Tab-separated table of C-alpha atoms in Angstrom:
chain	number	residue	atom	x	y	z
A	448	MET	CA	66.621	116.200	67.333
A	449	TYR	CA	62.949	116.977	67.813
A	450	ARG	CA	62.554	118.518	64.464
A	451	THR	CA	61.373	115.650	62.344
A	452	PRO	CA	58.274	114.632	64.332
A	453	ARG	CA	57.535	118.266	65.105
A	454	LEU	CA	57.693	119.316	61.500
A	455	PHE	CA	55.459	116.422	60.550
A	456	LEU	CA	52.938	117.405	63.207
A	457	PHE	CA	53.306	120.998	62.158
A	458	ALA	CA	52.674	120.249	58.507
A	459	ALA	CA	49.681	117.985	59.095
A	460	PRO	CA	47.229	120.533	60.531
A	461	LEU	CA	48.433	123.238	58.164
A	462	ALA	CA	47.658	120.941	55.257
A	463	ALA	CA	44.366	120.002	56.863
A	464	VAL	CA	43.298	123.581	57.556
A	465	PRO	CA	44.253	125.721	54.616
A	466	GLY	CA	43.112	129.270	54.275
A	467	ARG	CA	43.417	132.087	56.717
A	468	ALA	CA	46.162	130.624	58.867
A	469	VAL	CA	48.700	130.669	56.092
A	470	ALA	CA	47.219	133.301	53.860
A	471	ALA	CA	47.174	135.910	56.596
A	472	GLY	CA	50.929	135.632	56.875
A	473	MET	CA	52.972	135.551	59.986
A	474	PRO	CA	52.604	138.593	62.236
A	475	GLN	CA	56.290	138.167	63.030
A	476	LEU	CA	57.184	139.111	59.454
A	477	ASN	CA	54.970	142.196	59.282
A	478	PHE	CA	57.829	144.653	59.466
A	479	HIS	CA	55.543	147.626	58.821
A	480	ASP	CA	54.130	147.167	62.308
A	481	PRO	CA	55.756	149.827	64.522
A	482	LEU	CA	55.174	147.537	67.487
A	483	LEU	CA	57.447	144.945	65.889
A	484	ILE	CA	60.386	147.308	65.748
A	485	GLY	CA	59.317	148.767	69.073
A	486	GLN	CA	59.684	145.404	70.797
A	487	VAL	CA	63.252	145.120	69.501
A	488	VAL	CA	64.168	148.515	70.938
A	489	TRP	CA	62.353	147.753	74.175
A	490	GLY	CA	63.938	144.311	74.184
A	491	ALA	CA	67.412	145.866	73.903
A	492	VAL	CA	66.659	148.237	76.793
A	493	ILE	CA	65.133	145.509	78.977
A	494	PHE	CA	67.875	143.021	78.204
A	495	GLY	CA	70.514	145.663	78.908
A	496	GLY	CA	68.890	146.471	82.244
A	497	PHE	CA	68.548	142.779	83.014
A	498	TYR	CA	72.222	142.233	82.205
A	499	LEU	CA	73.309	145.167	84.373
A	500	ALA	CA	71.142	144.067	87.290
A	501	LEU	CA	72.556	140.556	87.029
A	502	SER	CA	76.197	141.482	86.592
A	503	ARG	CA	76.217	144.315	89.170
A	504	PHE	CA	73.955	142.991	91.917
A	505	ALA	CA	72.359	139.591	91.577
A	506	LEU	CA	75.257	137.414	90.444
A	507	PRO	CA	77.963	138.942	92.696
A	508	ARG	CA	75.610	138.273	95.594
A	509	VAL	CA	75.433	134.591	94.715
A	510	GLU	CA	79.183	134.605	94.171
A	511	ARG	CA	79.729	136.112	97.645
A	512	VAL	CA	77.630	133.436	99.305
A	513	LEU	CA	79.445	130.690	97.442
A	514	THR	CA	82.852	132.188	98.252
A	515	ASN	CA	81.875	132.591	101.893
A	516	ARG	CA	80.889	128.978	102.042
A	517	ARG	CA	84.118	127.864	100.371
A	518	THR	CA	86.302	129.932	102.711
A	519	ARG	CA	84.302	128.832	105.724
A	520	ILE	CA	84.626	125.171	104.833
A	521	GLN	CA	88.308	125.704	104.099
A	522	SER	CA	88.932	127.466	107.406
A	523	ASP	CA	86.970	124.801	109.284
A	524	LEU	CA	89.087	122.180	107.609
A	525	ASP	CA	92.234	124.108	108.499
A	526	VAL	CA	91.148	124.361	112.138
A	527	ALA	CA	90.367	120.668	112.227
A	528	ARG	CA	93.700	119.851	110.613
A	529	LYS	CA	95.548	122.038	113.099
A	530	ALA	CA	93.692	120.452	116.017
A	531	LYS	CA	94.575	117.034	114.703
A	532	ALA	CA	98.242	117.987	114.385
A	533	GLU	CA	98.185	119.302	117.945
A	534	ALA	CA	96.545	116.159	119.219
A	535	ASP	CA	99.101	114.082	117.366
A	536	ARG	CA	101.920	116.079	118.865
A	537	ALA	CA	100.435	115.818	122.354
A	538	SER	CA	99.987	112.102	121.981
A	539	ALA	CA	103.588	111.736	120.767
A	540	GLU	CA	104.747	113.817	123.716
A	541	LEU	CA	102.748	111.664	126.071
A	542	LEU	CA	104.216	108.528	124.587
A	543	SER	CA	107.783	109.795	124.837
A	544	ALA	CA	107.167	111.027	128.387
A	545	ARG	CA	105.816	107.649	129.362
A	546	HIS	CA	108.770	105.961	127.733
A	547	GLU	CA	111.163	108.267	129.549
A	548	ALA	CA	109.427	107.688	132.864
A	549	ALA	CA	109.600	103.946	132.349
A	550	GLU	CA	113.297	104.246	131.588
A	551	GLN	CA	113.856	106.340	134.681
A	552	ALA	CA	111.928	103.937	136.842
A	553	ARG	CA	113.891	101.017	135.513
A	554	ALA	CA	117.170	102.821	136.161
A	555	HIS	CA	115.990	103.736	139.624
A	556	VAL	CA	115.057	100.152	140.400
A	557	GLU	CA	118.384	98.952	139.079
A	558	ARG	CA	120.267	101.491	141.138
A	559	ILE	CA	118.398	100.565	144.298
A	560	GLN	CA	118.911	96.900	143.561
A	561	SER	CA	122.642	97.357	143.029
A	562	GLU	CA	122.882	99.540	146.102
A	563	ALA	CA	121.103	96.925	148.171
A	564	ARG	CA	123.316	94.246	146.737
A	565	ALA	CA	126.434	96.304	147.465
A	566	SER	CA	125.354	97.064	151.014
A	567	ALA	CA	124.479	93.410	151.596
A	568	ASP	CA	127.866	92.424	150.204
A	569	ALA	CA	129.600	94.969	152.429
A	570	HIS	CA	127.645	93.786	155.427
A	571	ALA	CA	128.506	90.178	154.706
A	572	ALA	CA	132.161	91.039	154.218
A	573	GLU	CA	132.221	92.951	157.481
A	574	THR	CA	130.587	90.106	159.301
A	575	ALA	CA	132.977	87.641	157.769
A	576	LYS	CA	135.911	89.843	158.764
A	577	ARG	CA	134.603	90.178	162.303
A	578	LEU	CA	134.066	86.462	162.541
A	579	GLU	CA	137.511	85.818	161.153
A	580	THR	CA	139.001	88.145	163.743
A	581	GLU	CA	137.027	86.460	166.441
A	582	ILE	CA	138.096	83.050	165.194
A	583	ALA	CA	141.689	84.203	165.079
A	584	ASN	CA	141.396	85.612	168.601
A	585	ALA	CA	139.822	82.444	169.786
A	586	GLU	CA	142.497	80.384	168.135
A	587	THR	CA	145.170	82.539	169.722
A	588	ARG	CA	143.519	82.122	173.053
A	589	ILE	CA	143.264	78.364	172.551
A	590	THR	CA	146.917	78.160	171.541
A	591	GLN	CA	147.890	80.195	174.564
A	592	SER	CA	145.781	78.080	176.850
A	593	ARG	CA	147.221	74.896	175.377
A	594	GLU	CA	150.759	76.149	175.606
A	595	GLN	CA	150.067	77.266	179.106
A	596	ALA	CA	148.534	73.948	179.876
A	597	LEU	CA	151.442	72.074	178.262
A	598	SER	CA	154.026	74.190	180.108
A	599	SER	CA	152.350	73.654	183.430
A	600	LEU	CA	151.944	69.960	182.661
A	601	SER	CA	155.617	69.194	183.342
A	602	GLU	CA	155.446	71.197	186.518
A	603	ILE	CA	152.366	69.320	187.628
A	604	ALA	CA	153.920	66.054	186.575
A	605	THR	CA	157.156	66.864	188.416
A	606	SER	CA	155.375	67.976	191.575
A	607	THR	CA	153.050	65.000	191.396
A	608	ALA	CA	155.986	62.700	190.863
A	609	GLN	CA	157.881	64.336	193.740
A	610	ASP	CA	154.850	63.952	195.939
A	611	LEU	CA	154.466	60.350	194.901
A	612	VAL	CA	158.150	59.655	195.385
A	613	SER	CA	158.276	61.355	198.753
A	614	ARG	CA	155.293	59.404	199.858
A	615	LEU	CA	156.619	56.187	198.585
A	616	ILE	CA	160.156	56.419	199.587
A	617	GLY	CA	160.402	59.515	201.691
A	618	THR	CA	163.297	61.033	199.885
A	619	GLN	CA	163.203	64.252	198.229
A	620	ASP	CA	165.715	64.491	195.594
A	621	GLU	CA	163.943	67.040	193.628
A	622	GLN	CA	166.486	67.295	190.903
A	623	THR	CA	166.507	63.601	190.132
A	624	VAL	CA	162.712	63.425	190.001
A	625	ALA	CA	162.556	66.467	187.710
A	626	ASN	CA	165.098	64.949	185.371
A	627	ALA	CA	163.211	61.699	185.322
A	628	VAL	CA	159.955	63.374	184.566
A	629	THR	CA	161.591	65.407	181.802
A	630	ARG	CA	163.065	62.201	180.355
A	631	VAL	CA	159.724	60.429	180.424
A	632	SER	CA	157.681	63.302	178.971
A	633	ALA	CA	160.177	64.113	176.202
B	1197	MET	CA	41.893	131.390	69.066
B	1198	ALA	CA	39.477	129.350	67.065
B	1199	ALA	CA	36.988	131.453	65.242
B	1200	GLY	CA	34.121	129.466	63.826
B	1201	SER	CA	35.257	126.668	61.562
B	1202	THR	CA	38.756	127.953	60.928
B	1203	ILE	CA	41.730	127.968	63.226
B	1204	ASP	CA	43.678	131.188	63.553
B	1205	ALA	CA	46.984	129.622	64.535
B	1206	LEU	CA	49.021	132.753	63.975
B	1207	GLY	CA	46.832	135.297	65.709
B	1208	GLN	CA	48.561	134.532	68.989
B	1209	PHE	CA	51.732	136.112	67.641
B	1210	GLU	CA	50.114	139.469	66.881
B	1211	LEU	CA	51.369	142.420	68.833
B	1212	HIS	CA	48.928	144.672	70.636
B	1213	PRO	CA	49.785	147.844	72.479
B	1214	VAL	CA	49.343	147.630	76.224
B	1215	LEU	CA	48.633	150.524	78.602
B	1216	GLY	CA	46.336	152.126	76.041
B	1217	HIS	CA	47.503	155.283	74.268
B	1218	LEU	CA	50.709	155.489	76.271
B	1219	GLY	CA	51.679	152.012	75.100
B	1220	GLU	CA	50.761	152.933	71.555
B	1221	ALA	CA	52.856	156.065	71.689
B	1222	LEU	CA	55.811	154.222	73.236
B	1223	ARG	CA	55.387	151.247	70.865
B	1224	PHE	CA	55.011	149.182	74.022
B	1225	SER	CA	53.270	145.911	73.191
B	1226	GLN	CA	52.688	142.779	75.269
B	1227	SER	CA	56.054	141.482	74.046
B	1228	PRO	CA	58.192	143.975	76.027
B	1229	LEU	CA	55.740	143.576	78.905
B	1230	PHE	CA	56.512	139.884	79.106
B	1231	MET	CA	60.218	140.622	78.740
B	1232	LEU	CA	59.914	142.803	81.815
B	1233	ILE	CA	57.987	140.106	83.648
B	1234	ALA	CA	60.590	137.483	82.691
B	1235	ALA	CA	63.485	139.667	83.824
B	1236	ALA	CA	61.638	140.499	87.046
B	1237	ILE	CA	60.939	136.819	87.752
B	1238	VAL	CA	64.569	135.831	87.236
B	1239	LEU	CA	65.857	138.696	89.374
B	1240	ALA	CA	63.272	137.988	92.068
B	1241	PHE	CA	64.217	134.323	92.004
B	1242	LEU	CA	67.860	135.206	92.605
B	1243	TYR	CA	67.031	137.922	95.149
B	1244	ILE	CA	64.572	135.912	97.238
B	1245	GLY	CA	66.561	132.727	96.824
B	1246	MET	CA	69.822	134.273	98.010
B	1247	ARG	CA	68.289	136.406	100.775
B	1248	PRO	CA	69.054	133.895	103.551
B	1249	ALA	CA	72.675	133.715	102.307
B	1250	ALA	CA	72.912	130.594	104.421
B	1251	VAL	CA	75.936	128.355	104.577
B	1252	VAL	CA	73.584	125.392	104.399
B	1253	PRO	CA	71.123	126.509	101.689
B	1254	GLY	CA	67.395	125.956	101.758
B	1255	ARG	CA	65.465	124.728	98.758
B	1256	LEU	CA	65.076	128.031	96.921
B	1257	GLN	CA	68.638	129.110	97.682
B	1258	ALA	CA	69.918	125.761	96.447
B	1259	ALA	CA	67.948	126.276	93.219
B	1260	ALA	CA	69.436	129.753	92.760
B	1261	GLU	CA	72.935	128.437	93.435
B	1262	ILE	CA	72.449	125.503	91.101
B	1263	SER	CA	71.352	127.819	88.277
B	1264	TYR	CA	74.395	130.002	88.977
B	1265	ASP	CA	76.759	127.029	89.022
B	1266	PHE	CA	75.165	125.487	85.953
B	1267	VAL	CA	75.674	128.544	83.733
B	1268	HIS	CA	79.037	129.318	85.343
B	1269	ASP	CA	80.341	125.826	84.586
B	1270	LEU	CA	78.916	126.053	81.082
B	1271	ALA	CA	80.637	129.388	80.428
B	1272	VAL	CA	83.987	128.524	82.021
B	1273	SER	CA	84.275	125.011	80.627
B	1274	THR	CA	83.319	126.097	77.104
B	1275	ILE	CA	84.935	129.512	76.765
B	1276	GLY	CA	88.014	128.726	78.840
B	1277	GLU	CA	89.823	130.931	81.311
B	1278	ASN	CA	88.095	134.077	80.025
B	1279	GLY	CA	84.734	132.438	80.591
B	1280	ALA	CA	84.189	134.281	83.862
B	1281	THR	CA	84.252	137.587	81.949
B	1282	PHE	CA	81.344	136.545	79.770
B	1283	PHE	CA	79.502	134.582	82.442
B	1284	PRO	CA	76.969	137.340	83.339
B	1285	PHE	CA	76.182	137.790	79.658
B	1286	VAL	CA	75.640	134.070	79.098
B	1287	PHE	CA	73.584	133.900	82.286
B	1288	ALA	CA	71.396	136.815	81.179
B	1289	LEU	CA	70.965	135.278	77.734
B	1290	PHE	CA	70.109	131.792	79.016
B	1291	PHE	CA	67.588	132.947	81.580
B	1292	PHE	CA	66.056	135.643	79.361
B	1293	ILE	CA	65.311	133.001	76.749
B	1294	LEU	CA	64.322	130.296	79.237
B	1295	ALA	CA	61.944	132.588	81.103
B	1296	GLY	CA	60.470	133.788	77.793
B	1297	ASN	CA	59.926	130.228	76.571
B	1298	TYR	CA	58.312	129.103	79.809
B	1299	LEU	CA	56.198	132.223	80.310
B	1300	GLY	CA	54.812	131.650	76.834
B	1301	LEU	CA	53.404	128.296	77.918
B	1302	LEU	CA	51.033	129.942	80.377
B	1303	PRO	CA	47.537	130.627	79.077
B	1304	PHE	CA	46.880	134.233	77.983
B	1305	SER	CA	50.595	134.991	77.961
B	1306	PHE	CA	52.867	135.930	75.097
B	1307	THR	CA	56.055	134.269	73.882
B	1308	TYR	CA	58.487	136.959	72.901
B	1309	THR	CA	60.976	134.325	71.726
B	1310	SER	CA	58.487	133.419	69.002
B	1311	HIS	CA	59.280	136.690	67.232
B	1312	ILE	CA	62.106	136.537	64.722
B	1313	ALA	CA	62.839	140.205	65.363
B	1314	VAL	CA	63.577	139.440	69.008
B	1315	THR	CA	65.599	136.279	68.445
B	1316	PHE	CA	67.488	137.901	65.586
B	1317	GLY	CA	68.192	140.873	67.797
B	1318	LEU	CA	69.649	138.545	70.446
B	1319	ALA	CA	71.632	136.647	67.832
B	1320	ILE	CA	73.023	139.853	66.303
B	1321	MET	CA	74.004	140.990	69.782
B	1322	VAL	CA	75.920	137.712	70.284
B	1323	PHE	CA	77.462	138.105	66.824
B	1324	VAL	CA	78.620	141.663	67.445
B	1325	ILE	CA	79.931	140.838	70.912
B	1326	SER	CA	81.887	137.873	69.567
B	1327	ILE	CA	83.419	140.061	66.849
B	1328	LEU	CA	84.323	142.729	69.414
B	1329	ALA	CA	85.815	140.048	71.652
B	1330	SER	CA	87.813	138.719	68.683
B	1331	ILE	CA	89.281	142.167	68.017
B	1332	ARG	CA	89.910	142.707	71.717
B	1333	PHE	CA	91.660	139.377	72.303
B	1334	GLN	CA	93.301	138.715	68.925
B	1335	GLY	CA	93.435	142.063	67.170
B	1336	VAL	CA	92.783	142.177	63.453
B	1337	GLY	CA	94.592	138.827	63.277
B	1338	PHE	CA	91.327	137.035	63.930
B	1339	LEU	CA	90.585	137.487	60.231
B	1340	LYS	CA	93.140	134.776	59.438
B	1341	HIS	CA	90.634	132.261	60.830
B	1342	PHE	CA	88.810	132.643	57.530
B	1343	LEU	CA	91.682	130.728	55.946
B	1344	PRO	CA	92.435	127.701	58.136
B	1345	ALA	CA	96.131	127.235	58.859
B	1346	GLY	CA	98.008	124.976	56.438
B	1347	THR	CA	95.595	125.496	53.554
B	1348	PRO	CA	97.223	125.825	50.107
B	1349	VAL	CA	96.969	129.376	48.873
B	1350	TRP	CA	95.231	128.384	45.637
B	1351	LEU	CA	92.310	127.097	47.711
B	1352	ALA	CA	91.842	130.505	49.319
B	1353	PRO	CA	89.387	131.875	46.725
B	1354	LEU	CA	87.201	128.876	47.441
B	1355	LEU	CA	87.666	128.522	51.202
B	1356	VAL	CA	87.524	132.138	52.287
B	1357	PRO	CA	84.009	132.734	50.887
B	1358	ILE	CA	82.835	129.448	52.411
B	1359	GLU	CA	84.231	130.334	55.812
B	1360	LEU	CA	82.828	133.849	55.477
B	1361	ILE	CA	79.355	132.576	54.629
B	1362	SER	CA	79.393	130.080	57.495
B	1363	PHE	CA	80.497	132.864	59.828
B	1364	LEU	CA	77.823	135.270	58.630
B	1365	SER	CA	75.117	132.615	58.763
B	1366	ARG	CA	75.654	132.127	62.481
B	1367	PRO	CA	73.210	134.804	63.665
B	1368	VAL	CA	70.693	133.616	61.094
B	1369	SER	CA	70.781	129.983	62.190
B	1370	LEU	CA	70.949	130.973	65.844
B	1371	SER	CA	67.850	133.156	65.616
B	1372	ILE	CA	65.793	130.988	63.270
B	1373	ARG	CA	66.394	127.861	65.376
B	1374	LEU	CA	64.861	129.442	68.465
B	1375	PHE	CA	62.135	131.316	66.584
B	1376	ALA	CA	61.044	128.278	64.536
B	1377	ASN	CA	60.956	125.980	67.551
B	1378	MET	CA	58.813	128.382	69.512
B	1379	VAL	CA	56.456	129.177	66.636
B	1380	ALA	CA	56.021	125.512	65.722
B	1381	GLY	CA	55.248	124.555	69.313
B	1382	HIS	CA	52.717	127.296	69.815
B	1383	VAL	CA	51.043	126.781	66.458
B	1384	LEU	CA	50.660	123.099	67.288
B	1385	LEU	CA	49.158	123.854	70.684
B	1386	GLU	CA	46.764	126.336	69.085
B	1387	VAL	CA	45.767	124.003	66.274
B	1388	PHE	CA	45.025	121.042	68.528
B	1389	ALA	CA	43.151	123.267	70.946
B	1390	GLY	CA	41.129	124.477	67.933
B	1391	PHE	CA	40.435	120.874	66.961
B	1392	THR	CA	38.960	120.278	70.367
B	1393	ILE	CA	36.541	123.178	69.967
B	1394	MET	CA	35.622	122.170	66.438
B	1395	LEU	CA	35.001	118.557	67.474
B	1396	ALA	CA	32.993	119.666	70.459
B	1397	GLY	CA	30.649	121.403	68.054
B	1398	LEU	CA	29.778	118.055	66.412
B	1399	GLY	CA	27.592	116.820	69.253
B	1400	ALA	CA	27.955	113.835	71.620
B	1401	PHE	CA	30.232	111.872	69.302
B	1402	GLY	CA	32.465	114.935	68.917
B	1403	HIS	CA	32.651	115.404	72.675
B	1404	VAL	CA	34.224	111.963	73.000
B	1405	LEU	CA	36.564	112.520	70.078
B	1406	ALA	CA	37.598	115.922	71.423
B	1407	ILE	CA	39.482	114.171	74.175
B	1408	ALA	CA	42.164	113.112	71.673
B	1409	PRO	CA	43.442	116.638	70.828
B	1410	ILE	CA	43.445	117.497	74.537
B	1411	ALA	CA	45.597	114.440	75.227
B	1412	ILE	CA	47.908	115.491	72.412
B	1413	ASN	CA	48.105	118.998	73.821
B	1414	ILE	CA	49.079	117.656	77.243
B	1415	ALA	CA	51.872	115.691	75.594
B	1416	LEU	CA	52.837	118.735	73.537
B	1417	THR	CA	53.008	120.886	76.653
B	1418	ALA	CA	55.442	118.389	78.167
B	1419	LEU	CA	57.438	118.483	74.939
B	1420	GLU	CA	57.406	122.281	74.965
B	1421	LEU	CA	58.776	122.283	78.518
B	1422	LEU	CA	61.671	120.223	77.221
B	1423	VAL	CA	62.093	122.299	74.050
B	1424	GLY	CA	61.969	125.540	76.038
B	1425	VAL	CA	64.941	124.652	78.214
B	1426	LEU	CA	66.734	122.860	75.381
B	1427	GLN	CA	66.545	125.862	73.044
B	1428	ALA	CA	67.725	128.220	75.768
B	1429	TYR	CA	70.603	125.838	76.439
B	1430	VAL	CA	71.453	125.529	72.736
B	1431	PHE	CA	71.431	129.312	72.360
B	1432	ALA	CA	73.664	129.736	75.409
B	1433	ILE	CA	76.132	127.012	74.487
B	1434	LEU	CA	76.446	128.199	70.873
B	1435	THR	CA	77.112	131.678	72.237
B	1436	CYS	CA	79.827	130.184	74.432
B	1437	ILE	CA	81.338	128.342	71.467
B	1438	TYR	CA	81.428	131.524	69.363
B	1439	LEU	CA	82.999	133.390	72.269
B	1440	ARG	CA	85.595	130.652	72.769
B	1441	GLU	CA	86.646	131.052	69.149
B	1442	ALA	CA	86.789	134.785	69.740
B	1443	VAL	CA	89.063	134.630	72.795
B	1444	ALA	CA	91.199	131.644	71.702
B	1445	HIS	CA	94.928	132.516	71.563
């Protein structure tokens, strides 16, 4: 990727400055240098220690923090979800309770209404019956009075006629007058 | 290190014992010293970064977690389900190389990844580990990969050596890629820095001209920052690819 321009830049100064730089050779390839081999051995030891420190202590520590966070977020979510479910259930309960109460109230109102209607009906019927009885009584009384009046009418008529006759003519043939009155009134 | 009228572009790669006679006796040069510094920096980065262990990470913790996730995703997505086994190894490799590349960009420091012995050592380690993983996960049967399935038998004398050579050249290409990139970058930086000093010796006109190599070196430093992380990434991902082949079925 970056090699072409780098190699060009790399080659340019080397071509421009020949001599010691190249002739001296690369220190990295001087394998007679005990320090060169020494750095490999030291490097192995240091890298091994670095790896152990990372894998035993440093990385598990990071892992723990990340796991803690994940579980904490998860448990918070669970709590929130549970709370929401509870709230939903409570709200559903409330709704059903309200519905039930409304039903009850309606039934109550209907019952009271029908009771009132029934009692009003009963009252009216009773009144009507009482009135009917009274009317019947009254009618009976009227009939009686009329009959009485009618029955006494002939008596009154007869006695009136007898009185009239006796005053007019001075005779008192009661039987004849009664018969005449009966004949006239029949 | 410009000495007089010549530029010693390769002197920066010379090894010198540190800690005096003790270093000489232990063959301890500045190269292992910078390896130690690199390992210490990476471990300190993870230790200090993860110390808060906060649920909502701060900046440094987020950086540590991102580097963890980055290499973890790289290992698991490339190697497969066994990726988690090799994740610490890939992490160590990536950050050992990255820290070495970046430390080398500091003045007066040393780039241990510019030594073929070091990069070849790392590459051989990857090579050996991938062979061991092959034997562990596939038994001796991994050898049949040298003759791709469905190949006519009469092609075997041709194909097997080719496959064998390509297999054996892996540590070579892996190590030379990193080594050459690092050496080229540092030689370039050294050469252009030397140009600046040489031009400065030419008087007033040279002082003005000397700005050009400095500008180039600034650009090269930016390029080296890119190359440093890119080469570490290439090394890590090639390691993952070799390990995937090793653990596959």
